[in-house]
PDB file of C-alpha atoms in Angstrom:
ATOM      1  CA  UNK A 424     126.746 -36.195 150.076  1.00 94.00           C
ATOM      2  CA  UNK A 425     128.263 -36.991 153.469  1.00 96.00           C
ATOM      3  CA  UNK A 426     128.128 -34.134 155.973  1.00 97.00           C
ATOM      4  CA  UNK A 427     130.969 -33.906 158.485  1.00 97.00           C
ATOM      5  CA  UNK A 428     130.341 -31.447 161.291  1.00 96.00           C
ATOM      6  CA  UNK A 429     133.895 -30.497 162.045  1.00 90.00           C
ATOM      7  CA  UNK A 430     136.204 -27.723 163.093  1.00 84.00           C
ATOM      8  CA  UNK A 431     138.396 -30.275 164.887  1.00 90.00           C
ATOM      9  CA  UNK A 432     141.496 -32.198 163.864  1.00 90.00           C
ATOM     10  CA  UNK A 433     139.444 -35.399 163.817  1.00 92.00           C
ATOM     11  CA  UNK A 434     136.834 -33.759 161.619  1.00 93.00           C
ATOM     12  CA  UNK A 435     139.434 -32.659 159.087  1.00 92.00           C
ATOM     13  CA  UNK A 436     141.101 -36.053 159.092  1.00 93.00           C
ATOM     14  CA  UNK A 437     137.840 -37.981 158.750  1.00 94.00           C
ATOM     15  CA  UNK A 438     136.656 -35.702 155.948  1.00 94.00           C
ATOM     16  CA  UNK A 439     139.912 -36.221 154.071  1.00 93.00           C
ATOM     17  CA  UNK A 440     139.838 -39.990 154.562  1.00 93.00           C
ATOM     18  CA  UNK A 441     136.229 -40.288 153.390  1.00 94.00           C
ATOM     19  CA  UNK A 442     136.849 -38.087 150.372  1.00 92.00           C
ATOM     20  CA  UNK A 443     139.810 -40.297 149.544  1.00 91.00           C
ATOM     21  CA  UNK A 444     137.397 -43.245 149.457  1.00 91.00           C
ATOM     22  CA  UNK A 445     135.626 -41.550 146.568  1.00 91.00           C
ATOM     23  CA  UNK A 446     132.716 -39.926 148.419  1.00 93.00           C
ATOM     24  CA  UNK A 447     131.479 -36.359 148.197  1.00 94.00           C
ATOM     25  CA  UNK A 448     132.108 -34.668 151.528  1.00 95.00           C
ATOM     26  CA  UNK A 449     130.897 -31.371 152.948  1.00 96.00           C
ATOM     27  CA  UNK A 450     132.866 -30.265 156.005  1.00 96.00           C
ATOM     28  CA  UNK A 451     131.476 -27.524 158.244  1.00 94.00           C
ATOM     29  CA  UNK A 452     133.648 -25.178 160.296  1.00 91.00           C
ATOM     30  CA  UNK A 453     132.590 -22.223 162.405  1.00 85.00           C
ATOM     31  CA  UNK A 454     135.204 -19.668 161.327  1.00 81.00           C
ATOM     32  CA  UNK A 455     137.503 -18.687 158.485  1.00 80.00           C
ATOM     33  CA  UNK A 456     140.360 -19.629 160.801  1.00 74.00           C
ATOM     34  CA  UNK A 457     138.968 -23.162 160.915  1.00 78.00           C
ATOM     35  CA  UNK A 458     138.706 -23.233 157.134  1.00 80.00           C
ATOM     36  CA  UNK A 459     142.353 -22.277 156.822  1.00 79.00           C
ATOM     37  CA  UNK A 460     143.277 -25.375 158.818  1.00 78.00           C
ATOM     38  CA  UNK A 461     141.822 -27.665 156.140  1.00 83.00           C
ATOM     39  CA  UNK A 462     144.600 -28.914 153.804  1.00 82.00           C
ATOM     40  CA  UNK A 463     144.288 -27.570 150.275  1.00 77.00           C
ATOM     41  CA  UNK A 464     144.575 -31.072 148.837  1.00 74.00           C
ATOM     42  CA  UNK A 465     141.845 -32.535 151.086  1.00 77.00           C
ATOM     43  CA  UNK A 466     139.328 -32.657 148.184  1.00 88.00           C
ATOM     44  CA  UNK A 467     136.446 -31.706 150.466  1.00 91.00           C
ATOM     45  CA  UNK A 468     133.974 -28.862 150.217  1.00 93.00           C
ATOM     46  CA  UNK A 469     134.150 -26.526 153.220  1.00 93.00           C
ATOM     47  CA  UNK A 470     131.198 -24.573 154.572  1.00 92.00           C
ATOM     48  CA  UNK A 471     132.058 -21.733 156.969  1.00 91.00           C
ATOM     49  CA  UNK A 472     129.611 -20.463 159.581  1.00 89.00           C
ATOM     50  CA  UNK A 473     127.461 -21.513 162.512  1.00 88.00           C
ATOM     51  CA  UNK A 474     124.397 -23.630 161.797  1.00 92.00           C
ATOM     52  CA  UNK A 475     121.055 -23.129 163.500  1.00 93.00           C
ATOM     53  CA  UNK A 476     118.202 -25.622 163.335  1.00 94.00           C
ATOM     54  CA  UNK A 477     116.474 -24.241 160.192  1.00 95.00           C
ATOM     55  CA  UNK A 478     119.817 -23.791 158.457  1.00 94.00           C
ATOM     56  CA  UNK A 479     120.909 -27.336 159.221  1.00 95.00           C
ATOM     57  CA  UNK A 480     117.651 -28.868 158.025  1.00 96.00           C
ATOM     58  CA  UNK A 481     117.750 -26.810 154.843  1.00 95.00           C
ATOM     59  CA  UNK A 482     121.315 -27.959 154.248  1.00 95.00           C
ATOM     60  CA  UNK A 483     120.352 -31.608 154.698  1.00 96.00           C
ATOM     61  CA  UNK A 484     117.565 -31.269 152.135  1.00 96.00           C
ATOM     62  CA  UNK A 485     119.343 -29.122 149.557  1.00 96.00           C
ATOM     63  CA  UNK A 486     122.572 -31.113 149.561  1.00 95.00           C
ATOM     64  CA  UNK A 487     120.796 -34.470 149.789  1.00 95.00           C
ATOM     65  CA  UNK A 488     122.877 -35.512 152.776  1.00 95.00           C
ATOM     66  CA  UNK A 489     122.859 -39.290 153.273  1.00 94.00           C
ATOM     67  CA  UNK A 490     124.976 -39.468 156.419  1.00 96.00           C
ATOM     68  CA  UNK A 491     125.839 -37.017 159.212  1.00 97.00           C
ATOM     69  CA  UNK A 492     129.152 -37.496 160.986  1.00 97.00           C
ATOM     70  CA  UNK A 493     129.401 -35.306 164.065  1.00 97.00           C
ATOM     71  CA  UNK A 494     133.093 -34.707 164.683  1.00 96.00           C
ATOM     72  CA  UNK A 495     132.654 -31.476 166.603  1.00 94.00           C
ATOM     73  CA  UNK A 496     134.499 -30.596 169.805  1.00 91.00           C
ATOM     74  CA  UNK A 497     133.585 -32.658 172.898  1.00 91.00           C
ATOM     75  CA  UNK A 498     131.940 -29.539 174.369  1.00 92.00           C
ATOM     76  CA  UNK A 499     129.921 -28.538 171.296  1.00 89.00           C
ATOM     77  CA  UNK A 500     126.743 -29.864 172.855  1.00 91.00           C
ATOM     78  CA  UNK A 501     124.318 -27.509 171.126  1.00 93.00           C
ATOM     79  CA  UNK A 502     125.145 -28.444 167.539  1.00 94.00           C
ATOM     80  CA  UNK A 503     125.209 -32.130 168.459  1.00 95.00           C
ATOM     81  CA  UNK A 504     121.715 -31.882 169.942  1.00 95.00           C
ATOM     82  CA  UNK A 505     120.425 -30.034 166.870  1.00 95.00           C
ATOM     83  CA  UNK A 506     122.011 -32.466 164.436  1.00 97.00           C
ATOM     84  CA  UNK A 507     120.832 -35.583 166.272  1.00 97.00           C
ATOM     85  CA  UNK A 508     117.264 -34.265 166.462  1.00 96.00           C
ATOM     86  CA  UNK A 509     117.242 -33.308 162.779  1.00 97.00           C
ATOM     87  CA  UNK A 510     118.738 -36.651 161.795  1.00 97.00           C
ATOM     88  CA  UNK A 511     116.031 -38.587 163.607  1.00 96.00           C
ATOM     89  CA  UNK A 512     113.165 -36.525 162.238  1.00 96.00           C
ATOM     90  CA  UNK A 513     114.520 -36.486 158.679  1.00 96.00           C
ATOM     91  CA  UNK A 514     115.647 -40.131 158.833  1.00 96.00           C
ATOM     92  CA  UNK A 515     119.280 -39.402 158.022  1.00 96.00           C
ATOM     93  CA  UNK A 516     121.840 -41.847 159.475  1.00 96.00           C
ATOM     94  CA  UNK A 517     123.924 -40.191 162.210  1.00 97.00           C
ATOM     95  CA  UNK A 518     127.037 -41.033 164.205  1.00 97.00           C
ATOM     96  CA  UNK A 519     129.186 -38.963 166.547  1.00 97.00           C
ATOM     97  CA  UNK A 520     132.928 -39.330 166.955  1.00 96.00           C
ATOM     98  CA  UNK A 521     133.561 -38.956 170.680  1.00 93.00           C
ATOM     99  CA  UNK A 522     137.134 -37.978 171.450  1.00 92.00           C
ATOM    100  CA  UNK A 523     138.509 -40.212 174.251  1.00 89.00           C
ATOM    101  CA  UNK A 524     138.818 -38.618 177.673  1.00 87.00           C
ATOM    102  CA  UNK A 525     142.190 -37.556 179.042  1.00 83.00           C
ATOM    103  CA  UNK A 526     141.097 -36.162 182.404  1.00 76.00           C
ATOM    104  CA  UNK A 527     142.247 -39.290 184.213  1.00 67.00           C
ATOM    105  CA  UNK A 528     145.441 -39.787 182.210  1.00 59.00           C
ATOM    106  CA  UNK A 529     147.780 -38.283 184.782  1.00 57.00           C
ATOM    107  CA  UNK A 530     148.008 -39.188 188.434  1.00 59.00           C
ATOM    108  CA  UNK A 531     150.149 -36.256 189.582  1.00 80.00           C
ATOM    109  CA  UNK A 532     147.725 -33.384 189.246  1.00 84.00           C
ATOM    110  CA  UNK A 533     145.070 -32.849 191.897  1.00 92.00           C
ATOM    111  CA  UNK A 534     141.826 -32.706 189.937  1.00 94.00           C
ATOM    112  CA  UNK A 535     138.550 -31.097 190.977  1.00 96.00           C
ATOM    113  CA  UNK A 536     135.495 -31.820 188.835  1.00 94.00           C
ATOM    114  CA  UNK A 537     132.880 -29.190 188.000  1.00 97.00           C
ATOM    115  CA  UNK A 538     129.480 -29.691 186.405  1.00 95.00           C
ATOM    116  CA  UNK A 539     129.496 -26.349 184.632  1.00 95.00           C
ATOM    117  CA  UNK A 540     131.490 -23.144 184.228  1.00 97.00           C
ATOM    118  CA  UNK A 541     129.781 -21.366 187.122  1.00 97.00           C
ATOM    119  CA  UNK A 542     130.737 -24.136 189.525  1.00 98.00           C
ATOM    120  CA  UNK A 543     134.253 -24.255 188.092  1.00 98.00           C
ATOM    121  CA  UNK A 544     134.619 -20.515 188.697  1.00 98.00           C
ATOM    122  CA  UNK A 545     133.541 -20.832 192.321  1.00 97.00           C
ATOM    123  CA  UNK A 546     135.960 -23.699 192.940  1.00 98.00           C
ATOM    124  CA  UNK A 547     138.861 -21.930 191.211  1.00 98.00           C
ATOM    125  CA  UNK A 548     138.187 -18.687 193.043  1.00 97.00           C
ATOM    126  CA  UNK A 549     138.939 -20.381 196.344  1.00 96.00           C
ATOM    127  CA  UNK A 550     142.290 -21.770 195.235  1.00 95.00           C
ATOM    128  CA  UNK A 551     144.541 -18.742 194.980  1.00 92.00           C
ATOM    129  CA  UNK A 552     145.254 -15.337 193.545  1.00 96.00           C
ATOM    130  CA  UNK A 553     145.650 -16.225 189.865  1.00 98.00           C
ATOM    131  CA  UNK A 554     143.222 -18.349 187.837  1.00 98.00           C
ATOM    132  CA  UNK A 555     144.671 -19.663 184.561  1.00 98.00           C
ATOM    133  CA  UNK A 556     141.931 -20.504 182.046  1.00 98.00           C
ATOM    134  CA  UNK A 557     142.328 -22.849 179.078  1.00 97.00           C
ATOM    135  CA  UNK A 558     138.623 -23.244 178.296  1.00 97.00           C
ATOM    136  CA  UNK A 559     138.362 -21.180 175.124  1.00 93.00           C
ATOM    137  CA  UNK A 560     136.719 -17.770 174.896  1.00 95.00           C
ATOM    138  CA  UNK A 561     132.973 -18.444 175.103  1.00 93.00           C
ATOM    139  CA  UNK A 562     132.546 -19.036 178.847  1.00 96.00           C
ATOM    140  CA  UNK A 563     134.847 -16.529 180.496  1.00 98.00           C
ATOM    141  CA  UNK A 564     132.255 -14.331 182.201  1.00 97.00           C
ATOM    142  CA  UNK A 565     131.671 -16.477 185.338  1.00 98.00           C
ATOM    143  CA  UNK A 566     135.397 -16.441 186.056  1.00 98.00           C
ATOM    144  CA  UNK A 567     135.719 -12.693 185.524  1.00 98.00           C
ATOM    145  CA  UNK A 568     132.798 -12.133 187.907  1.00 97.00           C
ATOM    146  CA  UNK A 569     134.331 -14.380 190.553  1.00 97.00           C
ATOM    147  CA  UNK A 570     137.671 -12.663 190.007  1.00 97.00           C
ATOM    148  CA  UNK A 571     136.158  -9.241 190.648  1.00 97.00           C
ATOM    149  CA  UNK A 572     134.252 -10.444 193.686  1.00 97.00           C
ATOM    150  CA  UNK A 573     137.207 -12.239 195.266  1.00 97.00           C
ATOM    151  CA  UNK A 574     140.077 -10.081 194.012  1.00 97.00           C
ATOM    152  CA  UNK A 575     141.538 -12.730 191.692  1.00 98.00           C
ATOM    153  CA  UNK A 576     143.512 -12.256 188.510  1.00 98.00           C
ATOM    154  CA  UNK A 577     142.025 -14.164 185.565  1.00 98.00           C
ATOM    155  CA  UNK A 578     144.321 -15.243 182.741  1.00 98.00           C
ATOM    156  CA  UNK A 579     142.628 -16.443 179.543  1.00 98.00           C
ATOM    157  CA  UNK A 580     144.536 -18.508 176.993  1.00 98.00           C
ATOM    158  CA  UNK A 581     142.510 -18.424 173.779  1.00 97.00           C
ATOM    159  CA  UNK A 582     142.840 -18.876 170.034  1.00 91.00           C
ATOM    160  CA  UNK A 583     144.576 -16.055 168.130  1.00 92.00           C
ATOM    161  CA  UNK A 584     141.566 -14.919 166.120  1.00 88.00           C
ATOM    162  CA  UNK A 585     139.392 -11.822 166.117  1.00 89.00           C
ATOM    163  CA  UNK A 586     136.318 -13.554 167.508  1.00 90.00           C
ATOM    164  CA  UNK A 587     138.188 -14.937 170.515  1.00 94.00           C
ATOM    165  CA  UNK A 588     139.665 -11.549 171.323  1.00 96.00           C
ATOM    166  CA  UNK A 589     136.264  -9.899 170.980  1.00 96.00           C
ATOM    167  CA  UNK A 590     134.750 -12.440 173.387  1.00 97.00           C
ATOM    168  CA  UNK A 591     137.562 -11.777 175.857  1.00 98.00           C
ATOM    169  CA  UNK A 592     136.843  -8.065 175.687  1.00 97.00           C
ATOM    170  CA  UNK A 593     133.097  -8.621 176.083  1.00 97.00           C
ATOM    171  CA  UNK A 594     133.686 -10.763 179.169  1.00 97.00           C
ATOM    172  CA  UNK A 595     135.909  -8.088 180.720  1.00 97.00           C
ATOM    173  CA  UNK A 596     139.280  -9.826 180.520  1.00 97.00           C
ATOM    174  CA  UNK A 597     142.075  -7.238 180.626  1.00 95.00           C
ATOM    175  CA  UNK A 598     144.331  -7.193 177.520  1.00 96.00           C
ATOM    176  CA  UNK A 599     147.394  -7.908 179.658  1.00 97.00           C
ATOM    177  CA  UNK A 600     145.691 -11.087 180.858  1.00 98.00           C
ATOM    178  CA  UNK A 601     145.019 -12.532 177.390  1.00 98.00           C
ATOM    179  CA  UNK A 602     147.324 -15.143 175.857  1.00 98.00           C
ATOM    180  CA  UNK A 603     146.294 -15.510 172.209  1.00 97.00           C
ATOM    181  CA  UNK A 604     148.077 -18.540 170.778  1.00 95.00           C
ATOM    182  CA  UNK A 605     147.288 -21.744 168.899  1.00 90.00           C
ATOM    183  CA  UNK A 606     147.720 -25.015 170.817  1.00 86.00           C
ATOM    184  CA  UNK A 607     148.008 -27.753 171.784  1.00 88.00           C
ATOM    185  CA  UNK A 608     151.212 -27.266 173.762  1.00 95.00           C
ATOM    186  CA  UNK A 609     153.949 -29.465 175.152  1.00 96.00           C
ATOM    187  CA  UNK A 610     154.207 -30.115 178.874  1.00 96.00           C
ATOM    188  CA  UNK A 611     157.305 -27.938 178.967  1.00 97.00           C
ATOM    189  CA  UNK A 612     155.616 -24.939 177.351  1.00 97.00           C
ATOM    190  CA  UNK A 613     152.591 -25.288 179.634  1.00 97.00           C
ATOM    191  CA  UNK A 614     154.953 -25.226 182.603  1.00 97.00           C
ATOM    192  CA  UNK A 615     156.610 -22.049 181.320  1.00 98.00           C
ATOM    193  CA  UNK A 616     153.259 -20.283 180.901  1.00 98.00           C
ATOM    194  CA  UNK A 617     151.907 -21.358 184.276  1.00 98.00           C
ATOM    195  CA  UNK A 618     155.098 -20.209 185.987  1.00 98.00           C
ATOM    196  CA  UNK A 619     155.295 -16.942 184.039  1.00 97.00           C
ATOM    197  CA  UNK A 620     151.796 -15.925 185.113  1.00 98.00           C
ATOM    198  CA  UNK A 621     152.207 -17.344 188.633  1.00 97.00           C
ATOM    199  CA  UNK A 622     149.101 -19.463 188.287  1.00 98.00           C
ATOM    200  CA  UNK A 623     147.599 -20.878 191.454  1.00 98.00           C
ATOM    201  CA  UNK A 624     144.963 -22.973 189.702  1.00 98.00           C
ATOM    202  CA  UNK A 625     144.431 -24.235 186.161  1.00 98.00           C
ATOM    203  CA  UNK A 626     140.941 -24.541 184.683  1.00 98.00           C
ATOM    204  CA  UNK A 627     140.461 -26.753 181.636  1.00 97.00           C
ATOM    205  CA  UNK A 628     137.991 -28.832 179.702  1.00 95.00           C
ATOM    206  CA  UNK A 629     138.467 -32.537 179.093  1.00 93.00           C
ATOM    207  CA  UNK A 630     139.350 -32.027 175.447  1.00 90.00           C
ATOM    208  CA  UNK A 631     141.347 -35.260 175.232  1.00 90.00           C
ATOM    209  CA  UNK A 632     144.926 -35.687 174.103  1.00 89.00           C
ATOM    210  CA  UNK A 633     144.106 -34.033 170.776  1.00 87.00           C
ATOM    211  CA  UNK A 634     143.158 -30.901 172.706  1.00 88.00           C
ATOM    212  CA  UNK A 635     146.247 -31.073 174.897  1.00 91.00           C
ATOM    213  CA  UNK A 636     144.507 -31.970 178.158  1.00 93.00           C
ATOM    214  CA  UNK A 637     147.161 -34.576 178.997  1.00 93.00           C
ATOM    215  CA  UNK A 638     150.064 -32.125 178.811  1.00 94.00           C
ATOM    216  CA  UNK A 639     148.140 -29.525 180.827  1.00 95.00           C
ATOM    217  CA  UNK A 640     147.627 -32.064 183.601  1.00 95.00           C
ATOM    218  CA  UNK A 641     151.267 -33.107 183.466  1.00 95.00           C
ATOM    219  CA  UNK A 642     152.427 -29.503 183.720  1.00 96.00           C
ATOM    220  CA  UNK A 643     150.107 -28.739 186.619  1.00 96.00           C
ATOM    221  CA  UNK A 644     151.196 -31.916 188.377  1.00 94.00           C
ATOM    222  CA  UNK A 645     154.858 -30.987 188.000  1.00 95.00           C
ATOM    223  CA  UNK A 646     154.202 -27.585 189.566  1.00 96.00           C
ATOM    224  CA  UNK A 647     151.803 -28.821 192.244  1.00 95.00           C
ATOM    225  CA  UNK A 648     148.975 -26.687 190.848  1.00 96.00           C
ATOM    226  CA  UNK A 649     145.400 -27.969 191.277  1.00 97.00           C
ATOM    227  CA  UNK A 650     143.244 -28.410 188.182  1.00 97.00           C
ATOM    228  CA  UNK A 651     139.521 -27.761 187.831  1.00 97.00           C
ATOM    229  CA  UNK A 652     138.047 -29.813 184.982  1.00 96.00           C
ATOM    230  CA  UNK A 653     134.692 -28.758 183.556  1.00 96.00           C
ATOM    231  CA  UNK A 654     132.675 -31.873 182.731  1.00 93.00           C
ATOM    232  CA  UNK A 655     131.596 -32.736 179.211  1.00 92.00           C
ATOM    233  CA  UNK A 656     127.982 -32.366 178.063  1.00 91.00           C
ATOM    234  CA  UNK A 657     125.807 -35.430 178.480  1.00 89.00           C
ATOM    235  CA  UNK A 658     125.578 -37.225 175.141  1.00 89.00           C
ATOM    236  CA  UNK A 659     123.511 -40.085 176.496  1.00 88.00           C
ATOM    237  CA  UNK A 660     121.370 -41.608 173.764  1.00 92.00           C
ATOM    238  CA  UNK A 661     123.421 -40.135 170.902  1.00 95.00           C
ATOM    239  CA  UNK A 662     124.996 -42.833 168.670  1.00 96.00           C
ATOM    240  CA  UNK A 663     128.707 -42.395 169.358  1.00 94.00           C
ATOM    241  CA  UNK A 664     132.046 -44.105 168.926  1.00 95.00           C
ATOM    242  CA  UNK A 665     135.642 -43.449 169.927  1.00 92.00           C
ATOM    243  CA  UNK A 666     136.891 -45.658 167.083  1.00 94.00           C
ATOM    244  CA  UNK A 667     137.140 -44.020 163.679  1.00 93.00           C
ATOM    245  CA  UNK A 668     137.031 -47.404 161.964  1.00 93.00           C
ATOM    246  CA  UNK A 669     133.426 -47.746 163.169  1.00 94.00           C
ATOM    247  CA  UNK A 670     132.533 -44.668 161.151  1.00 94.00           C
ATOM    248  CA  UNK A 671     134.226 -45.956 158.007  1.00 92.00           C
ATOM    249  CA  UNK A 672     132.463 -49.292 158.423  1.00 91.00           C
ATOM    250  CA  UNK A 673     129.104 -47.520 158.745  1.00 91.00           C
ATOM    251  CA  UNK A 674     129.781 -45.720 155.487  1.00 91.00           C
ATOM    252  CA  UNK A 675     130.417 -49.053 153.769  1.00 88.00           C
ATOM    253  CA  UNK A 676     127.221 -50.504 155.213  1.00 87.00           C
ATOM    254  CA  UNK A 677     124.915 -47.696 154.078  1.00 83.00           C
ATOM    255  CA  UNK A 678     123.469 -48.680 150.729  1.00 58.00           C
ATOM    256  CA  UNK A 679     124.545 -46.467 147.879  1.00 59.00           C
ATOM    257  CA  UNK A 680     127.447 -44.755 149.637  1.00 60.00           C
TER     258      UNK A 680
END
């Protein structure tokens, strides 16, 4: 069994490709929404739910996993750390697909780098009345707190699922300030949204072109809006590649797969 830690477009595509090579593939996704994104003809088994350390190790043993492919989101640092540690201790081959960066793909937008969400919130809070967030729903609280302290409006663009909306509510984002919609978006649509909400600053993650970072930067550059980019987790020491062919070659090299 090959385990693909997914929930991303690359994860779904890799799982489908590997299954098409004749291998048994188990693809993990966090939510039912993620499971619905897997094509019905993908011929992969899908496991829905978050994995903790004991759960992951149990899964590796029970399903006799012979290779872990980490194709999670560039900012899913926790599951990557858990999987890499388990792989080393249980002697299971491991490789991470690292989505190429897009934060430097556009020269028009003025970019400010932040080490974490707290720093990003402080930077954004000093850039105008309306902060437009495209960072998902898990790390909204620092921005809401800065917004209350500095009198800023915080707009959160998140996925249109129940969990995202619940996390918005828990963070204190007002319903009128939630945009629940599935991306990625074109440059033109990003421009429309930024103009509609009168954004003074855009906050994003470097989710690569797959995550629409390039079109966000283009839109902000066209409007002269500064962008705060939250840096990726440090994956130093984790076996990684930005070339999917490396992963397929590894599969061919592993005896018995």
